[in-house]
Amino acid sequence: MTPLSEFIFLSVLGSIFTLIVSTPWRPWLMKRLSQYTIPSFNLFKGFTRSGIVFSDSTNTHNSTCAFNKQKLDIIHDLSDCHEVASSFSTLVQQDGAGCWPPRSNHNEKTWPACLQAYKDIYHEMAPLLPAENASLDDNINERRIFEFRTRFVQLLSQKVDLAEVQRLLHAADAGRWDVFPRDAYNGFYCCVAWCRHAYSIPVVRLAQLEKSIALPMELVMPWNSMQSHFGLDSESGNNMSNLVLNFNPAGGYALKINTGLSTLIQSSEEEFARIFQEVEVLGVPIYCSIVESILAYARGDKESCLEHVRDIKGQLRPLLSSYYDRVHDAKIARSVWLSRVQGFYAWGMGHQNITNGEWEKFDGLSGNQVLLFQALDAFLGLEAYLPRLIQERNVPLLQRRFCKVVKKHAFRGQLADEGLDGKIKKEFEDIVKRLRVFRSAHRTRAKVYLTQPAPERLPMTAGKSLLKEDMDQSLLFLDQFMVGRLQQTV
Ligand code: HEM
């Protein structure tokens, strides 16, 4: 197949998937299709349920975590043998608080005392955040924003002992994880990220047009300290701080955007967030196999290397199903995602850089920050999708280091065509194919979600800030990124 015809084929395939999940004929189609085994995807899992439902992921989460723990222990034991094992193990031990996805403690009763005020404030502010019906009137929105921020500032200044918080953060910087355990650090990072996004509230036109924001000191000082700990320099939250860390160790969703609104809205919000956490849960065997295949190749054990690369291909299927099974109207309602979910994760503000005087604008969260895709791209020998500057803003340092080491030891380009090399090469090609199908389907599905009406807002994605004047131009702009990445995935 020529690259052009393959490209067209994948685009059509992506559109067919999207049509299947969005057509009113879905129940009929499901009945027909369920007679056949579709080996590549778990696409139809969960479709028998009617309406929007929450996933029953907690049991699966617990058993998968136990399995992951064994895998992580194996890699930890190998950390003296190879830098790729040590860099992954360091990521898990430090940022992950000994686990992956990172352990994030949201039980504020077990947090250091001076931090509990932040959680109390979350509980008080969360119900005030969403509006039943977004207003199109700038004056009404201006007043709402003013009242919301005024209350936020009051609570922060009344309840937070900033000097105590600073002492605690200094203790963490000095490695005193006994007084500030890493899992509580992660939970607190997520809580401050939530507060900053809630305060900036970029869900209506008026707030989207703000060029910069003076956040209260109680949300600036801890944020700067923790961003520096994670090796990041953005004012906005990121995929780790707001999504992956927003689940407790049992898999429960912690800090909410749409408290008190309909089940449809709340479940769409949670299902969306859950993809990012689940991708990391299901990503653990992939990270471990990446490490093990590199080690096997380095010691010349190609049989074992082949097994590990084959495992990656196999593990990619359930992982991508987490996306395929959720990013459709029955799980994440299109009618609510843009207004009620995505807006909260966006960020378009910035500040003047004191060194060069230039205006620096930060973007919010995007799937492009997900570790799994960056690690896979590195393993396949592809160039990173995100430029270095954007990575340094949104992808924690230890994750960047892991991907860099994977790229350094990626061996796909050294394989010959014959024998075991040829077999390993074939597995790599299958991994690439799965990624291409994902990228093609993602292109189609993203467009469907982004074109929903949200008259209270200007075109904006969470990851690319404010876009062009009208939606068609904005979509063209975004499509260039997605098409470009699809073409690079070879
Ligand atoms: C309906 C929800 C979503 C929409 C509308 C959307 C939209 C987009 C857009 C417009 C881009 C290209 C611009 C950019 O880099 O930011 C992008 C990139 C990307 N998105 Fe999403 N996204 C959604 C959900 C997700 C989810 C759930 C994941 C995976 C867990 C994901 C993974 C990615 C990745 C990895 C990229 C980088 C390009 C690539 O590697 O193909 N996205 N997304």
mmCIF file with all atom_site columns, C-alpha atoms and ligand atoms in Angstrom, residues 272 275-276 279 323 327 337 366-370 373 377 385-386 438-439 442 445-447 449-450 461 463-464 478 481-482 485, ligand 1:
data_model
loop_
_atom_site.group_PDB
_atom_site.id
_atom_site.type_symbol
_atom_site.label_atom_id
_atom_site.label_alt_id
_atom_site.label_comp_id
_atom_site.label_asym_id
_atom_site.label_entity_id
_atom_site.label_seq_id
_atom_site.pdbx_PDB_ins_code
_atom_site.Cartn_x
_atom_site.Cartn_y
_atom_site.Cartn_z
_atom_site.occupancy
_atom_site.B_iso_or_equiv
_atom_site.pdbx_formal_charge
_atom_site.auth_seq_id
_atom_site.auth_comp_id
_atom_site.auth_asym_id
_atom_site.auth_atom_id
_atom_site.pdbx_PDB_model_num
ATOM   1  C  CA  . PHE A 1 272 ? -12.816 11.590 30.618 1.00 0.00 ? 272 PHE A CA  1
ATOM   2  C  CA  . ILE A 1 275 ? -8.895  7.553  30.648 1.00 0.00 ? 275 ILE A CA  1
ATOM   3  C  CA  . PHE A 1 276 ? -5.731  9.376  31.632 1.00 0.00 ? 276 PHE A CA  1
ATOM   4  C  CA  . VAL A 1 279 ? -3.756  4.647  30.449 1.00 0.00 ? 279 VAL A CA  1
ATOM   5  C  CA  . TYR A 1 323 ? -9.648  5.466  24.901 1.00 0.00 ? 323 TYR A CA  1
ATOM   6  C  CA  . VAL A 1 327 ? -14.308 8.673  23.835 1.00 0.00 ? 327 VAL A CA  1
ATOM   7  C  CA  . TRP A 1 337 ? -17.682 17.897 27.106 1.00 0.00 ? 337 TRP A CA  1
ATOM   8  C  CA  . SER A 1 366 ? -3.574  18.085 26.517 1.00 0.00 ? 366 SER A CA  1
ATOM   9  C  CA  . GLY A 1 367 ? -3.430  14.379 25.777 1.00 0.00 ? 367 GLY A CA  1
ATOM   10 C  CA  . ASN A 1 368 ? -0.141  15.247 24.109 1.00 0.00 ? 368 ASN A CA  1
ATOM   11 C  CA  . GLN A 1 369 ? 1.413   15.315 27.614 1.00 0.00 ? 369 GLN A CA  1
ATOM   12 C  CA  . VAL A 1 370 ? 0.565   11.646 28.322 1.00 0.00 ? 370 VAL A CA  1
ATOM   13 C  CA  . PHE A 1 373 ? 2.626   8.028  24.003 1.00 0.00 ? 373 PHE A CA  1
ATOM   14 C  CA  . ASP A 1 377 ? 7.358   7.280  20.358 1.00 0.00 ? 377 ASP A CA  1
ATOM   15 C  CA  . TYR A 1 385 ? 5.849   15.341 19.347 1.00 0.00 ? 385 TYR A CA  1
ATOM   16 C  CA  . LEU A 1 386 ? 6.239   18.229 21.772 1.00 0.00 ? 386 LEU A CA  1
ATOM   17 C  CA  . PHE A 1 438 ? -5.233  5.365  17.252 1.00 0.00 ? 438 PHE A CA  1
ATOM   18 C  CA  . ARG A 1 439 ? -3.973  8.619  15.750 1.00 0.00 ? 439 ARG A CA  1
ATOM   19 C  CA  . HIS A 1 442 ? -8.300  10.362 17.446 1.00 0.00 ? 442 HIS A CA  1
ATOM   20 C  CA  . ARG A 1 445 ? -13.175 11.846 17.275 1.00 0.00 ? 445 ARG A CA  1
ATOM   21 C  CA  . ALA A 1 446 ? -11.432 15.001 18.508 1.00 0.00 ? 446 ALA A CA  1
ATOM   22 C  CA  . LYS A 1 447 ? -13.070 16.960 15.692 1.00 0.00 ? 447 LYS A CA  1
ATOM   23 C  CA  . TYR A 1 449 ? -16.063 16.905 20.260 1.00 0.00 ? 449 TYR A CA  1
ATOM   24 C  CA  . LEU A 1 450 ? -14.495 20.216 19.310 1.00 0.00 ? 450 LEU A CA  1
ATOM   25 C  CA  . THR A 1 461 ? -8.548  23.781 23.246 1.00 0.00 ? 461 THR A CA  1
ATOM   26 C  CA  . GLY A 1 463 ? -3.730  22.236 25.111 1.00 0.00 ? 463 GLY A CA  1
ATOM   27 C  CA  . LYS A 1 464 ? -3.466  24.982 22.496 1.00 0.00 ? 464 LYS A CA  1
ATOM   28 C  CA  . LEU A 1 478 ? -5.430  21.648 14.947 1.00 0.00 ? 478 LEU A CA  1
ATOM   29 C  CA  . PHE A 1 481 ? -0.811  18.766 14.212 1.00 0.00 ? 481 PHE A CA  1
ATOM   30 C  CA  . MET A 1 482 ? -2.754  15.540 14.042 1.00 0.00 ? 482 MET A CA  1
ATOM   31 C  CA  . ARG A 1 485 ? 1.896   13.250 13.648 1.00 0.00 ? 485 ARG A CA  1
HETATM 32 C  C1  . HEM B 2 .   ? -12.504 14.447 23.285 1.00 0.00 ? 1   HEM B C1  1
HETATM 33 C  C2  . HEM B 2 .   ? -11.366 14.623 23.847 1.00 0.00 ? 1   HEM B C2  1
HETATM 34 C  C3  . HEM B 2 .   ? -10.127 15.035 23.127 1.00 0.00 ? 1   HEM B C3  1
HETATM 35 C  C4  . HEM B 2 .   ? -9.957  16.007 22.189 1.00 0.00 ? 1   HEM B C4  1
HETATM 36 C  C5  . HEM B 2 .   ? -10.998 16.949 21.607 1.00 0.00 ? 1   HEM B C5  1
HETATM 37 C  C6  . HEM B 2 .   ? -8.561  15.988 21.821 1.00 0.00 ? 1   HEM B C6  1
HETATM 38 C  C7  . HEM B 2 .   ? -7.984  16.827 20.898 1.00 0.00 ? 1   HEM B C7  1
HETATM 39 C  C8  . HEM B 2 .   ? -6.648  16.814 20.533 1.00 0.00 ? 1   HEM B C8  1
HETATM 40 C  C9  . HEM B 2 .   ? -6.032  17.736 19.596 1.00 0.00 ? 1   HEM B C9  1
HETATM 41 C  C10 . HEM B 2 .   ? -6.759  18.861 18.878 1.00 0.00 ? 1   HEM B C10 1
HETATM 42 C  C11 . HEM B 2 .   ? -4.725  17.392 19.493 1.00 0.00 ? 1   HEM B C11 1
HETATM 43 C  C12 . HEM B 2 .   ? -3.667  18.076 18.586 1.00 0.00 ? 1   HEM B C12 1
HETATM 44 C  C13 . HEM B 2 .   ? -3.212  19.347 19.195 1.00 0.00 ? 1   HEM B C13 1
HETATM 45 C  C14 . HEM B 2 .   ? -2.406  19.164 20.449 1.00 0.00 ? 1   HEM B C14 1
HETATM 46 O  O1  . HEM B 2 .   ? -1.294  18.616 20.403 1.00 0.00 ? 1   HEM B O1  1
HETATM 47 O  O2  . HEM B 2 .   ? -2.910  19.543 21.530 1.00 0.00 ? 1   HEM B O2  1
HETATM 48 C  C15 . HEM B 2 .   ? -4.500  16.270 20.362 1.00 0.00 ? 1   HEM B C15 1
HETATM 49 C  C16 . HEM B 2 .   ? -3.299  15.643 20.526 1.00 0.00 ? 1   HEM B C16 1
HETATM 50 C  C17 . HEM B 2 .   ? -3.134  14.490 21.242 1.00 0.00 ? 1   HEM B C17 1
HETATM 51 N  N1  . HEM B 2 .   ? -4.075  13.852 22.016 1.00 0.00 ? 1   HEM B N1  1
HETATM 52 FE FE1 . HEM B 2 .   ? -5.998  14.419 22.261 1.00 0.00 ? 1   HEM B FE1 1
HETATM 53 N  N2  . HEM B 2 .   ? -7.931  15.010 22.537 1.00 0.00 ? 1   HEM B N2  1
HETATM 54 C  C18 . HEM B 2 .   ? -8.845  14.414 23.351 1.00 0.00 ? 1   HEM B C18 1
HETATM 55 C  C19 . HEM B 2 .   ? -8.614  13.374 24.229 1.00 0.00 ? 1   HEM B C19 1
HETATM 56 C  C20 . HEM B 2 .   ? -7.447  12.642 24.283 1.00 0.00 ? 1   HEM B C20 1
HETATM 57 C  C21 . HEM B 2 .   ? -7.254  11.473 25.072 1.00 0.00 ? 1   HEM B C21 1
HETATM 58 C  C22 . HEM B 2 .   ? -8.292  10.872 26.009 1.00 0.00 ? 1   HEM B C22 1
HETATM 59 C  C23 . HEM B 2 .   ? -5.987  11.033 24.831 1.00 0.00 ? 1   HEM B C23 1
HETATM 60 C  C24 . HEM B 2 .   ? -5.252  9.832  25.350 1.00 0.00 ? 1   HEM B C24 1
HETATM 61 C  C25 . HEM B 2 .   ? -5.310  9.369  26.531 1.00 0.00 ? 1   HEM B C25 1
HETATM 62 C  C26 . HEM B 2 .   ? -5.385  11.935 23.875 1.00 0.00 ? 1   HEM B C26 1
HETATM 63 C  C27 . HEM B 2 .   ? -4.103  11.830 23.396 1.00 0.00 ? 1   HEM B C27 1
HETATM 64 C  C28 . HEM B 2 .   ? -3.509  12.733 22.546 1.00 0.00 ? 1   HEM B C28 1
HETATM 65 C  C29 . HEM B 2 .   ? -2.127  12.646 22.114 1.00 0.00 ? 1   HEM B C29 1
HETATM 66 C  C30 . HEM B 2 .   ? -1.145  11.547 22.498 1.00 0.00 ? 1   HEM B C30 1
HETATM 67 C  C31 . HEM B 2 .   ? -1.899  13.741 21.300 1.00 0.00 ? 1   HEM B C31 1
HETATM 68 C  C32 . HEM B 2 .   ? -0.578  14.124 20.587 1.00 0.00 ? 1   HEM B C32 1
HETATM 69 C  C33 . HEM B 2 .   ? -0.607  13.751 19.151 1.00 0.00 ? 1   HEM B C33 1
HETATM 70 C  C34 . HEM B 2 .   ? -0.403  12.267 18.962 1.00 0.00 ? 1   HEM B C34 1
HETATM 71 O  O3  . HEM B 2 .   ? 0.450   11.675 19.632 1.00 0.00 ? 1   HEM B O3  1
HETATM 72 O  O4  . HEM B 2 .   ? -1.123  11.714 18.121 1.00 0.00 ? 1   HEM B O4  1
HETATM 73 N  N3  . HEM B 2 .   ? -6.295  12.902 23.575 1.00 0.00 ? 1   HEM B N3  1
HETATM 74 N  N4  . HEM B 2 .   ? -5.696  15.932 20.971 1.00 0.00 ? 1   HEM B N4  1
#
